[in-house]
mmCIF file of C-alpha atoms and ligand atoms in Angstrom:
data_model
loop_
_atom_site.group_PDB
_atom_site.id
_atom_site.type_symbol
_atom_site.label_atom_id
_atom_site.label_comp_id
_atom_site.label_asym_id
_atom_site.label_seq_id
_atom_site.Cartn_x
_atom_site.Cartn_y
_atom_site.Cartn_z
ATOM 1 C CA UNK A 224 13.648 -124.179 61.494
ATOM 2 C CA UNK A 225 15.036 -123.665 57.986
ATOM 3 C CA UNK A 226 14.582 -120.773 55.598
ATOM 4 C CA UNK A 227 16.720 -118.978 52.991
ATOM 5 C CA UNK A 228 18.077 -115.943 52.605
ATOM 6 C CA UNK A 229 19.624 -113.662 49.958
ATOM 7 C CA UNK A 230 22.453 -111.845 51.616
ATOM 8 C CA UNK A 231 24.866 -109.382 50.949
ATOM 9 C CA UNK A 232 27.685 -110.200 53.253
ATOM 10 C CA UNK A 233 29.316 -106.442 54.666
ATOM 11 C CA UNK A 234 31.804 -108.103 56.924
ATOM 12 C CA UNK A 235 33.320 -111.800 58.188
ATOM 13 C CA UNK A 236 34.963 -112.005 61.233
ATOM 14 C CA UNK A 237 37.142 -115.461 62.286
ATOM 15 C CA UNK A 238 35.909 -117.275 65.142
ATOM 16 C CA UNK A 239 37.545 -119.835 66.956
ATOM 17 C CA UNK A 240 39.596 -122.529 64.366
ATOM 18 C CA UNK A 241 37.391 -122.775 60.820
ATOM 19 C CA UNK A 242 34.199 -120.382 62.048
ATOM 20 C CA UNK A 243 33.134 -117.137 60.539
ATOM 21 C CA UNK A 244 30.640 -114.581 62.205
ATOM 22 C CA UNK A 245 28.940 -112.679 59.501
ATOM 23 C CA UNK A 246 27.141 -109.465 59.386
ATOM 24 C CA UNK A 247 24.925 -109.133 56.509
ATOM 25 C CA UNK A 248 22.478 -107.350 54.182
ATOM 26 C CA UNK A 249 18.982 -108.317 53.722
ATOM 27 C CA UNK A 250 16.409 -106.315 51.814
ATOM 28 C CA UNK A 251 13.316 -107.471 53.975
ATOM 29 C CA UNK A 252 15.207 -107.479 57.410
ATOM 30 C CA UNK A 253 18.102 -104.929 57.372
ATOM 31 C CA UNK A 254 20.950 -105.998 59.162
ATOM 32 C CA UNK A 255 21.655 -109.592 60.863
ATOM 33 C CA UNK A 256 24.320 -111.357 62.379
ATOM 34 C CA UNK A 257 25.111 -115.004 61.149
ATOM 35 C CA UNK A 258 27.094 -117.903 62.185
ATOM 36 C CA UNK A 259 28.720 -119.543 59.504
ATOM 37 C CA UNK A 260 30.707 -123.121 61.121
ATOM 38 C CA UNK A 261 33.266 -124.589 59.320
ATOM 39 C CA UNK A 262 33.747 -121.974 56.777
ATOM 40 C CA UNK A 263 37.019 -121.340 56.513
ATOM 41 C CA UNK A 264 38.130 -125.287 56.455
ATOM 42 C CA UNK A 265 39.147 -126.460 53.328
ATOM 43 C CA UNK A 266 36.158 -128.919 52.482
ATOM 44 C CA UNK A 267 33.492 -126.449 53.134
ATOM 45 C CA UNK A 268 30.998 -126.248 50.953
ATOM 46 C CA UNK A 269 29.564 -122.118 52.077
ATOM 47 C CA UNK A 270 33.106 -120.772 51.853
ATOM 48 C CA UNK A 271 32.587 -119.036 48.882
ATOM 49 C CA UNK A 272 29.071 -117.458 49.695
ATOM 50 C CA UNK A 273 30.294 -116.477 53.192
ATOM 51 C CA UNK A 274 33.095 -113.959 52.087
ATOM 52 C CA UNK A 275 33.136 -110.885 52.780
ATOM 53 C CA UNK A 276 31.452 -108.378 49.263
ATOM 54 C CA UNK A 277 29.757 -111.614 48.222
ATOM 55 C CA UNK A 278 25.524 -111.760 47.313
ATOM 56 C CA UNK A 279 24.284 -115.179 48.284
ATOM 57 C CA UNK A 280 21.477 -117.055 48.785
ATOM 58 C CA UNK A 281 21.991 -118.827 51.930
ATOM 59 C CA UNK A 282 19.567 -121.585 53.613
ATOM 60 C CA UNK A 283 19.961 -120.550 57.441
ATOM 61 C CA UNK A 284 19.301 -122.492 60.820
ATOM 62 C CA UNK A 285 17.219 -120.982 63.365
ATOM 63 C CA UNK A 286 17.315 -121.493 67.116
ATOM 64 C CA UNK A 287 17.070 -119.918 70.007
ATOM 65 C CA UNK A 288 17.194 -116.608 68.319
ATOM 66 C CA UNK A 289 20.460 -117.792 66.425
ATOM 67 C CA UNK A 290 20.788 -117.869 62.861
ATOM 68 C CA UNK A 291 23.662 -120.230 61.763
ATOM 69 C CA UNK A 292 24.115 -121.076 57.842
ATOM 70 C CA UNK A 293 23.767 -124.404 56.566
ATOM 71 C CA UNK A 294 24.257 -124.181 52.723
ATOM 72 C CA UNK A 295 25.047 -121.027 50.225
ATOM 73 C CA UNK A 296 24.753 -120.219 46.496
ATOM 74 C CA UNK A 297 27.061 -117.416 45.132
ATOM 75 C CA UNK A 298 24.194 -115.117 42.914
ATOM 76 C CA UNK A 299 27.197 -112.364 42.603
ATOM 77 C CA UNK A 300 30.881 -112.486 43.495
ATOM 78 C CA UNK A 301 31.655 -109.111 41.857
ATOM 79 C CA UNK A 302 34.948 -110.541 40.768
ATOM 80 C CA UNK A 303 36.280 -107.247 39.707
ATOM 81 C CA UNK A 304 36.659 -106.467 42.909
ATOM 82 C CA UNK A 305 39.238 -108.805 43.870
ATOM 83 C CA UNK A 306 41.641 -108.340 40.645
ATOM 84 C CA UNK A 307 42.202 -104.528 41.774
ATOM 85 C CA UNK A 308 43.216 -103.068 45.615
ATOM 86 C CA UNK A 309 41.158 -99.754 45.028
ATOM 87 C CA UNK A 310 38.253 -101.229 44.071
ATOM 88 C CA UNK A 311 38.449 -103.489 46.760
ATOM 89 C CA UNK A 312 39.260 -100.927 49.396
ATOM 90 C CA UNK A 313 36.316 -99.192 47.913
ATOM 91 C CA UNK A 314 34.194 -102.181 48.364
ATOM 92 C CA UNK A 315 34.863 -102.681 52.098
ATOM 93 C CA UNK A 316 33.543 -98.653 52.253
ATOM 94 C CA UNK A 317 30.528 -99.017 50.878
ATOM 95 C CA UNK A 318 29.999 -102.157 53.051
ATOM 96 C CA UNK A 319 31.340 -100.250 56.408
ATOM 97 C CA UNK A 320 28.720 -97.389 55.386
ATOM 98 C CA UNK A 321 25.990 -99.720 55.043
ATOM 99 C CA UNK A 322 26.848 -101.702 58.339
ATOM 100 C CA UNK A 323 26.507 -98.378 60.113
ATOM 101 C CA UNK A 324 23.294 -96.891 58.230
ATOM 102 C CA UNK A 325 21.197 -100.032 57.473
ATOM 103 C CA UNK A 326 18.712 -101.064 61.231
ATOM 104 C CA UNK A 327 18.334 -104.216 62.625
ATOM 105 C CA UNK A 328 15.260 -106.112 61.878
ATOM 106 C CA UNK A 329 14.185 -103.532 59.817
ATOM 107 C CA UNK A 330 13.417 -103.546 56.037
ATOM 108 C CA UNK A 331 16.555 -101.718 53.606
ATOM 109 C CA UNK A 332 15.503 -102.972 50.074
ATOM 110 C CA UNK A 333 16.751 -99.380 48.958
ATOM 111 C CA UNK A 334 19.961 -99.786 50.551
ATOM 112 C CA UNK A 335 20.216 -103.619 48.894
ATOM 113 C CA UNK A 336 19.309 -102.277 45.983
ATOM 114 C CA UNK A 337 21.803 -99.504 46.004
ATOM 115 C CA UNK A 338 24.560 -101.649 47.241
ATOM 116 C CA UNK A 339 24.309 -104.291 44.851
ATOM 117 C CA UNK A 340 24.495 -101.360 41.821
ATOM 118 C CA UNK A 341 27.354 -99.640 42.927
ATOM 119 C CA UNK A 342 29.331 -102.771 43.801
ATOM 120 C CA UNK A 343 28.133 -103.920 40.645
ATOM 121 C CA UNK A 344 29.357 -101.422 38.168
ATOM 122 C CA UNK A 345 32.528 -101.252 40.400
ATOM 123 C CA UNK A 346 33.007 -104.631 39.391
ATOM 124 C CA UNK A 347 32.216 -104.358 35.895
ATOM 125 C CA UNK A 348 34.325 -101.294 35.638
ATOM 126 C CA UNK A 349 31.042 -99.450 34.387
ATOM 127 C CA UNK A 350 32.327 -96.126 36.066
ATOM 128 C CA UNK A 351 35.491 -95.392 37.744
ATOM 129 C CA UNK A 352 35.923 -95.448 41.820
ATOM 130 C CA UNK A 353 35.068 -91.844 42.037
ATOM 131 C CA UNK A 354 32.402 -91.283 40.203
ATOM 132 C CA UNK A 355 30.840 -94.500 42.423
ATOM 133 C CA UNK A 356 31.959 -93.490 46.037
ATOM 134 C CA UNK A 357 30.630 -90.011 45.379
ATOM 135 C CA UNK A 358 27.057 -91.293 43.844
ATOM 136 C CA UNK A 359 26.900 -93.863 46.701
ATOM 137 C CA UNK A 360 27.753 -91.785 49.475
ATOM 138 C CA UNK A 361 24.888 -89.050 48.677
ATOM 139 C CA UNK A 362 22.379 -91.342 47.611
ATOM 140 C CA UNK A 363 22.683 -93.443 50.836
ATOM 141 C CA UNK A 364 22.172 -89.885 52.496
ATOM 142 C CA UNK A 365 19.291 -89.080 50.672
ATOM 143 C CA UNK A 366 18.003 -92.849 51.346
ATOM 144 C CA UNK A 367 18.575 -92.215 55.171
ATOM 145 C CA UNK A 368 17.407 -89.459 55.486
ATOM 146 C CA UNK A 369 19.727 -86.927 54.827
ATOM 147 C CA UNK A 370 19.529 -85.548 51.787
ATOM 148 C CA UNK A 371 21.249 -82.337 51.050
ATOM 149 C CA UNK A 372 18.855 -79.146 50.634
ATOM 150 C CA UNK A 373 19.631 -78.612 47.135
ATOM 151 C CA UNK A 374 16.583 -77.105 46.054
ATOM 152 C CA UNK A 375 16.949 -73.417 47.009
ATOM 153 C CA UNK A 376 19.283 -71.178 47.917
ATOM 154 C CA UNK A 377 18.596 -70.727 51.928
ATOM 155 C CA UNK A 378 18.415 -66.832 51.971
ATOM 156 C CA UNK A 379 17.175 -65.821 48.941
ATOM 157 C CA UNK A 380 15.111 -68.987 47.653
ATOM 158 C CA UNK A 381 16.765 -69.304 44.540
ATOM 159 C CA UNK A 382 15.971 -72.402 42.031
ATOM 160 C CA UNK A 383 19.234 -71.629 40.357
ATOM 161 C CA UNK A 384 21.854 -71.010 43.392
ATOM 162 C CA UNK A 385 24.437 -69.342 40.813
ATOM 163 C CA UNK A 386 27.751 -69.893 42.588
ATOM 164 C CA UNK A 387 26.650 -72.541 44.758
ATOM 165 C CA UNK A 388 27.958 -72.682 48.385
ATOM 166 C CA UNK A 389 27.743 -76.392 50.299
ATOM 167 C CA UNK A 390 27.587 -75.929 53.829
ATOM 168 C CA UNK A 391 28.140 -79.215 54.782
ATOM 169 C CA UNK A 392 27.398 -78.608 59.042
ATOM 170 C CA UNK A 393 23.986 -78.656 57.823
ATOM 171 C CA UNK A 394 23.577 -79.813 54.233
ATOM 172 C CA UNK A 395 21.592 -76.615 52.902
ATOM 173 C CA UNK A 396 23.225 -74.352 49.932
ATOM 174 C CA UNK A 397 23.530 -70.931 49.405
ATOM 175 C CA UNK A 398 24.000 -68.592 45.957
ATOM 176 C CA UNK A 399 27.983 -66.961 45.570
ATOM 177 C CA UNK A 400 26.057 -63.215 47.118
ATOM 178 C CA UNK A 401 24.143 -64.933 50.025
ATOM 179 C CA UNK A 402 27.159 -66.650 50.704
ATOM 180 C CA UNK A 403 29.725 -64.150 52.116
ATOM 181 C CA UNK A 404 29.449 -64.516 55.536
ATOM 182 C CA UNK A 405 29.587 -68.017 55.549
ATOM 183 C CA UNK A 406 32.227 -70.615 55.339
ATOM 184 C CA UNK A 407 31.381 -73.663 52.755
ATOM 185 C CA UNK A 408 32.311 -75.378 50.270
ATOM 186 C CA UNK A 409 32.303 -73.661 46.605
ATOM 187 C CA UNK A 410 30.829 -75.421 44.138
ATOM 188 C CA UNK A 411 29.993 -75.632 40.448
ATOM 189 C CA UNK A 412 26.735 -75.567 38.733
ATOM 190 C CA UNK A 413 28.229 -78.548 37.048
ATOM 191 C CA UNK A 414 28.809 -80.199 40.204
ATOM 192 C CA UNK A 415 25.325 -79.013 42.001
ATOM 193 C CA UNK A 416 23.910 -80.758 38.862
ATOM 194 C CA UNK A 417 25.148 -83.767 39.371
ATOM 195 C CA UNK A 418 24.901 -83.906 42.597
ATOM 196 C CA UNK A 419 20.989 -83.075 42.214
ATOM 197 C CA UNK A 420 20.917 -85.756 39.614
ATOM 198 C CA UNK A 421 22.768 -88.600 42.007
ATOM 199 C CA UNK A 422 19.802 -87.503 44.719
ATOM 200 C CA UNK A 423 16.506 -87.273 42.453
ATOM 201 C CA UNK A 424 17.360 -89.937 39.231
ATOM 202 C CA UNK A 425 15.895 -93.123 39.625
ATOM 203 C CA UNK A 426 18.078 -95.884 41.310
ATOM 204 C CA UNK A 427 19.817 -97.577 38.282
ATOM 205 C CA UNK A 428 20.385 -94.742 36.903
ATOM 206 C CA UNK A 429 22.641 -92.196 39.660
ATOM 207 C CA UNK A 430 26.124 -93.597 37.788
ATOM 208 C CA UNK A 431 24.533 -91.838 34.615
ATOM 209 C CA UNK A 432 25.786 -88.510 34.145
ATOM 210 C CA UNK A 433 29.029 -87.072 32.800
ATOM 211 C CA UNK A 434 30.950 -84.156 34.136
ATOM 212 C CA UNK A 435 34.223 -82.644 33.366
ATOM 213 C CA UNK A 436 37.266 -83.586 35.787
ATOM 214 C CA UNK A 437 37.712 -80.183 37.941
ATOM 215 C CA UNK A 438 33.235 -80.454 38.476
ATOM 216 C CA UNK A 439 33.649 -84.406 39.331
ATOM 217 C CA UNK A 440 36.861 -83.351 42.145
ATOM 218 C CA UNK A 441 34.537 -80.982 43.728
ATOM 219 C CA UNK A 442 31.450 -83.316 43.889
ATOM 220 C CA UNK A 443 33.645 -86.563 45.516
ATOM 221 C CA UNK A 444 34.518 -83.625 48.404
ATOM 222 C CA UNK A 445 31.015 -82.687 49.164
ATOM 223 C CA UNK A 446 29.616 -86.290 48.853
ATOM 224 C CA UNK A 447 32.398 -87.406 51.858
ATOM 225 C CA UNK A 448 32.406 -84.488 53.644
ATOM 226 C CA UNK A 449 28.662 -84.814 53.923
ATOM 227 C CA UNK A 450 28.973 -88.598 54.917
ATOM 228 C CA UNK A 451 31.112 -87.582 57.229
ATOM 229 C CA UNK A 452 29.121 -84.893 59.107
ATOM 230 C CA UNK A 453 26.119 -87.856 58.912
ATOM 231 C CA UNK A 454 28.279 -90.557 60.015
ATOM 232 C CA UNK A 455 29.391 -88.227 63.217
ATOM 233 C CA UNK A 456 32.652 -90.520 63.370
ATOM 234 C CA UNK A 457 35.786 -92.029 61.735
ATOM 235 C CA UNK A 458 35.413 -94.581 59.099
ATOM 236 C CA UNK A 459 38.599 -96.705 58.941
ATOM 237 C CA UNK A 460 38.034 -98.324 55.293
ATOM 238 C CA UNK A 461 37.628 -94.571 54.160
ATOM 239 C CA UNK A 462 40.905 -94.023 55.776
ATOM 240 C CA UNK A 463 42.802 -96.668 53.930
ATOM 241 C CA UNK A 464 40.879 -95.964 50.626
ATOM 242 C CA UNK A 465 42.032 -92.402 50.613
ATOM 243 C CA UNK A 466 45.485 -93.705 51.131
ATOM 244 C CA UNK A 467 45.241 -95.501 48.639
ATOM 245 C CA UNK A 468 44.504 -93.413 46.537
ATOM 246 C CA UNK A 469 46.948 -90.762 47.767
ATOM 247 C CA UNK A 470 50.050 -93.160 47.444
ATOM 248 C CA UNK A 471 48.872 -94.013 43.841
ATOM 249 C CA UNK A 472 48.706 -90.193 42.662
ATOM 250 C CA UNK A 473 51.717 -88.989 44.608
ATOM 251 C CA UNK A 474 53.864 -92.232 44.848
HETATM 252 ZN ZN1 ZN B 735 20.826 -66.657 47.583
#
């Protein structure tokens, strides 16, 4: 039985001489594995909509359970991504974090749709690498399920938490005179605003805000430490990114 698809492909693995195993994105049916023959030999016609950060329509081959892809249309190759190593690395985060949040069989248009913007503008070079790993990382949270409590201050109840403490073993926040006897991470009410922007703005528009440098440093820590504490275990592509980065500040 044929049907087709639009995919965003997270990850290709080789198999055996020319063969790629895919795991992809839908938005109807979360995650699925694919087979995709012959893709890495040279005349193959699906090579290009099989790679790896590619959004494709694919026409797929069902049996016994199997999905194997017959033909592909590139709808987005976020070139961008290929012309510069930290966007790149970046790219293979975001699709290691969806692998791991995104269900089987299970509708994710929110985490299509949020995949496809971020990779999108990373492309484009519509924000930098920051400002998109730290907007992706807490709305995928929120999306899942775990969005920080950023509406109150825990104690005291709060709207305004002055002196905002993160504590990221639980995601809640507390004001700077709540927060003595607890270890967190300080904040800004620059960066609590952005970070209660990234959670609450409508999807296109989380890349839209504008904070000053020291603000933006201290909301890329609390998005990934947050992930982290979520993901409850080592991401490798987040490894690499942030050396990366490290080798390109201090190098
Ligand atoms: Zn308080």
């Amino acid at each position: 039985m044929f049907r087709t698809e639009k995919v965003l492909v997270l990850r290709e693995t080789r198999f055996r001489e020319s063969d790629r195993i895919l795991t992809v994105l839908t938005a109807e049916a979360g995650k699925k594995t694919l087979a995709a023959h012959g893709a890495l030999s040279k005349k193959s016609r699906i090579a290009a909509a099989t790679q790896q950060l590619t959004y494709s329509e694919l026409t797929l081959f069902e049996k016994g359970g199997r999905l194997s892809v017959r033909e592909g249309v590139v709808l987005e190759g976020f070139p961008g991504l290929r012309t510069e190593l930290e966007r790149f690395a970046l790219g293979c985060y975001i699709a290691e974090c969806l692998e791991l949040f995104s269900t089987e069989d299970q509708p994710e248009p929110e985490l299509m749709q949020l995949g496809l913007n971020c990779l999108y503008a990373l492309s484009e070079g519509l924000a930098d690498c920051r400002k998109v790993k730290a907007a992706f990382e807490l709305r995928l949270m929120a999306e899942e399920g775990y969005a920080p409590m950023d509406a109150v201050c825990r104690k005291c109840g709060s709207r305004q938490i002055p002196l905002p403490v993160f504590l990221t073993e639980d995601g809640s926040f507390l004001c700077g005179s709540c927060a003595r006897d607890f270890y967190g991470l300080q904040m800004t009410d620059l960066s609590l605003a952005a970070l209660r922007h990234i959670l609450h703005a409508p999807a296109r528009r989380i890349l839209a805000f504008r904070i000053p440098e020291e603000d933006m440093r201290i909301l890329a820590r609390a998005a990934e430490r947050w992930l982290l504490h979520c993901a409850e275990r080592k991401l490798p592509t987040l490894d690499y990114y942030n050396m990366l980065r490290t080798e390109q500040n201090y190098g």
